[in-house]
Amino acid sequence: MRGHIALVAIPALAATGIVPPAYAAPSPAADLRMEYGHPQIATDNSGVTWHWVLTNKGTAGAETVVATHQVSADQKIVGVSQPCAAGQAGDIVCRFDSIKPGESRSGWIRTTVAAAGGTLRVNAQVTWHQTPGILPGIGAPSPVDAGVAAPGGPMTGTDAR
């Protein structure tokens, strides 16, 4: 009897103009993750090289991507990979036009070794604009600002771990 009532109830709602909400699939989203490898200390203790990989693990492209790295105050930047540029205050800025889903960018940062008892650390923050998507019947939304903060390791969303 319950099955029969349910079949009668749905046409009755439609006849009154009440329609249950339609499910809309979530729009594709970019998901950029910054991961650092283990720091490599030069055999003569003259410097440390930090290798990093930035990957879009999402389902949408990311545009105007900016990865900003910050080294600890005990370190001095002595080199960075292209297209990155080092600033005066221990910051490195890497700019990318776009990173498609599944694509990666990689690079390195070379610093001096910290003084005895000093700290060796790199923090990162990644910001981007998401490629606009189109939802059926809604049209194209405006680009969405998104970001990832990564103190010394991989991050998701806007959580700092």
mmCIF file of N, CA, C and O in Angstrom, residues 40-42 45-50 71-79 109-115 119-121:
data_model
loop_
_atom_site.group_PDB
_atom_site.id
_atom_site.type_symbol
_atom_site.label_atom_id
_atom_site.label_comp_id
_atom_site.label_asym_id
_atom_site.label_seq_id
_atom_site.Cartn_x
_atom_site.Cartn_y
_atom_site.Cartn_z
ATOM 1 N N GLN A 40 67.660 19.421 0.714
ATOM 2 C CA GLN A 40 68.944 18.798 0.408
ATOM 3 C C GLN A 40 70.059 19.745 0.827
ATOM 4 O O GLN A 40 70.191 20.830 0.265
ATOM 5 N N ILE A 41 70.846 19.329 1.801
ATOM 6 C CA ILE A 41 71.947 20.159 2.310
ATOM 7 C C ILE A 41 73.205 19.827 1.510
ATOM 8 O O ILE A 41 73.526 18.647 1.317
ATOM 9 N N ALA A 42 73.886 20.853 1.039
ATOM 10 C CA ALA A 42 75.114 20.667 0.271
ATOM 11 C C ALA A 42 76.148 19.933 1.129
ATOM 12 O O ALA A 42 76.190 20.119 2.355
ATOM 13 N N ASN A 45 78.028 21.976 3.466
ATOM 14 C CA ASN A 45 77.167 22.795 4.331
ATOM 15 C C ASN A 45 77.060 24.253 3.889
ATOM 16 O O ASN A 45 76.776 25.121 4.704
ATOM 17 N N SER A 46 77.246 24.495 2.602
ATOM 18 C CA SER A 46 77.175 25.877 2.117
ATOM 19 C C SER A 46 75.756 26.319 1.776
ATOM 20 O O SER A 46 75.510 27.509 1.605
ATOM 21 N N GLY A 47 74.829 25.396 1.666
ATOM 22 C CA GLY A 47 73.476 25.788 1.300
ATOM 23 C C GLY A 47 72.488 24.645 1.380
ATOM 24 O O GLY A 47 72.855 23.481 1.575
ATOM 25 N N VAL A 48 71.224 24.996 1.219
ATOM 26 C CA VAL A 48 70.124 24.041 1.242
ATOM 27 C C VAL A 48 69.288 24.278 -0.011
ATOM 28 O O VAL A 48 69.005 25.425 -0.359
ATOM 29 N N THR A 49 68.888 23.198 -0.671
ATOM 30 C CA THR A 49 68.000 23.304 -1.832
ATOM 31 C C THR A 49 66.665 22.661 -1.475
ATOM 32 O O THR A 49 66.616 21.536 -0.986
ATOM 33 N N TRP A 50 65.610 23.417 -1.717
ATOM 34 C CA TRP A 50 64.235 22.973 -1.469
ATOM 35 C C TRP A 50 63.579 22.755 -2.825
ATOM 36 O O TRP A 50 63.444 23.703 -3.602
ATOM 37 N N VAL A 71 60.918 32.053 3.253
ATOM 38 C CA VAL A 71 61.906 31.286 4.014
ATOM 39 C C VAL A 71 62.072 31.915 5.391
ATOM 40 O O VAL A 71 61.795 33.097 5.589
ATOM 41 N N SER A 72 62.533 31.102 6.343
ATOM 42 C CA SER A 72 62.723 31.603 7.704
ATOM 43 C C SER A 72 63.798 32.684 7.730
ATOM 44 O O SER A 72 64.656 32.765 6.851
ATOM 45 N N ALA A 73 63.744 33.529 8.748
ATOM 46 C CA ALA A 73 64.651 34.680 8.863
ATOM 47 C C ALA A 73 66.115 34.261 8.968
ATOM 48 O O ALA A 73 67.006 35.046 8.655
ATOM 49 N N ASP A 74 66.385 33.019 9.397
ATOM 50 C CA ASP A 74 67.760 32.544 9.538
ATOM 51 C C ASP A 74 68.407 32.168 8.206
ATOM 52 O O ASP A 74 69.566 31.792 8.172
ATOM 53 N N GLN A 75 67.648 32.241 7.117
ATOM 54 C CA GLN A 75 68.149 31.843 5.811
ATOM 55 C C GLN A 75 68.237 33.040 4.872
ATOM 56 O O GLN A 75 67.432 33.961 4.957
ATOM 57 N N LYS A 76 69.170 32.971 3.922
ATOM 58 C CA LYS A 76 69.273 33.973 2.866
ATOM 59 C C LYS A 76 69.075 33.249 1.535
ATOM 60 O O LYS A 76 69.640 32.184 1.306
ATOM 61 N N ILE A 77 68.247 33.811 0.676
ATOM 62 C CA ILE A 77 67.979 33.217 -0.631
ATOM 63 C C ILE A 77 69.186 33.456 -1.533
ATOM 64 O O ILE A 77 69.640 34.593 -1.680
ATOM 65 N N VAL A 78 69.693 32.374 -2.145
ATOM 66 C CA VAL A 78 70.832 32.523 -3.062
ATOM 67 C C VAL A 78 70.474 32.126 -4.486
ATOM 68 O O VAL A 78 71.255 32.364 -5.407
ATOM 69 N N GLY A 79 69.294 31.532 -4.703
ATOM 70 C CA GLY A 79 68.864 31.189 -6.056
ATOM 71 C C GLY A 79 67.461 30.618 -6.069
ATOM 72 O O GLY A 79 67.015 30.017 -5.088
ATOM 73 N N ILE A 109 64.265 26.230 -4.612
ATOM 74 C CA ILE A 109 64.724 27.414 -3.888
ATOM 75 C C ILE A 109 66.038 27.015 -3.229
ATOM 76 O O ILE A 109 66.114 25.973 -2.586
ATOM 77 N N ARG A 110 67.064 27.828 -3.401
ATOM 78 C CA ARG A 110 68.349 27.562 -2.747
ATOM 79 C C ARG A 110 68.604 28.667 -1.732
ATOM 80 O O ARG A 110 68.490 29.853 -2.042
ATOM 81 N N THR A 111 68.925 28.249 -0.496
ATOM 82 C CA THR A 111 69.183 29.202 0.586
ATOM 83 C C THR A 111 70.504 28.862 1.265
ATOM 84 O O THR A 111 71.048 27.776 1.072
ATOM 85 N N THR A 112 70.964 29.788 2.082
ATOM 86 C CA THR A 112 72.117 29.502 2.932
ATOM 87 C C THR A 112 71.668 28.582 4.059
ATOM 88 O O THR A 112 70.467 28.428 4.307
ATOM 89 N N VAL A 113 72.627 27.987 4.736
ATOM 90 C CA VAL A 113 72.324 27.161 5.906
ATOM 91 C C VAL A 113 72.136 28.094 7.095
ATOM 92 O O VAL A 113 72.861 29.073 7.251
ATOM 93 N N ALA A 114 71.158 27.786 7.925
ATOM 94 C CA ALA A 114 70.901 28.608 9.108
ATOM 95 C C ALA A 114 72.076 28.521 10.077
ATOM 96 O O ALA A 114 72.805 27.535 10.111
ATOM 97 N N ALA A 115 72.243 29.570 10.849
ATOM 98 C CA ALA A 115 73.278 29.575 11.893
ATOM 99 C C ALA A 115 72.996 28.457 12.890
ATOM 100 O O ALA A 115 71.867 27.976 12.988
ATOM 101 N N THR A 119 66.661 28.147 12.440
ATOM 102 C CA THR A 119 65.530 27.420 11.872
ATOM 103 C C THR A 119 65.645 27.366 10.360
ATOM 104 O O THR A 119 65.919 28.384 9.717
ATOM 105 N N LEU A 120 65.428 26.180 9.786
ATOM 106 C CA LEU A 120 65.314 26.010 8.340
ATOM 107 C C LEU A 120 63.850 25.721 8.045
ATOM 108 O O LEU A 120 63.326 24.690 8.460
ATOM 109 N N ARG A 121 63.185 26.654 7.352
ATOM 110 C CA ARG A 121 61.761 26.454 7.091
ATOM 111 C C ARG A 121 61.362 27.249 5.857
ATOM 112 O O ARG A 121 61.861 28.349 5.613
#
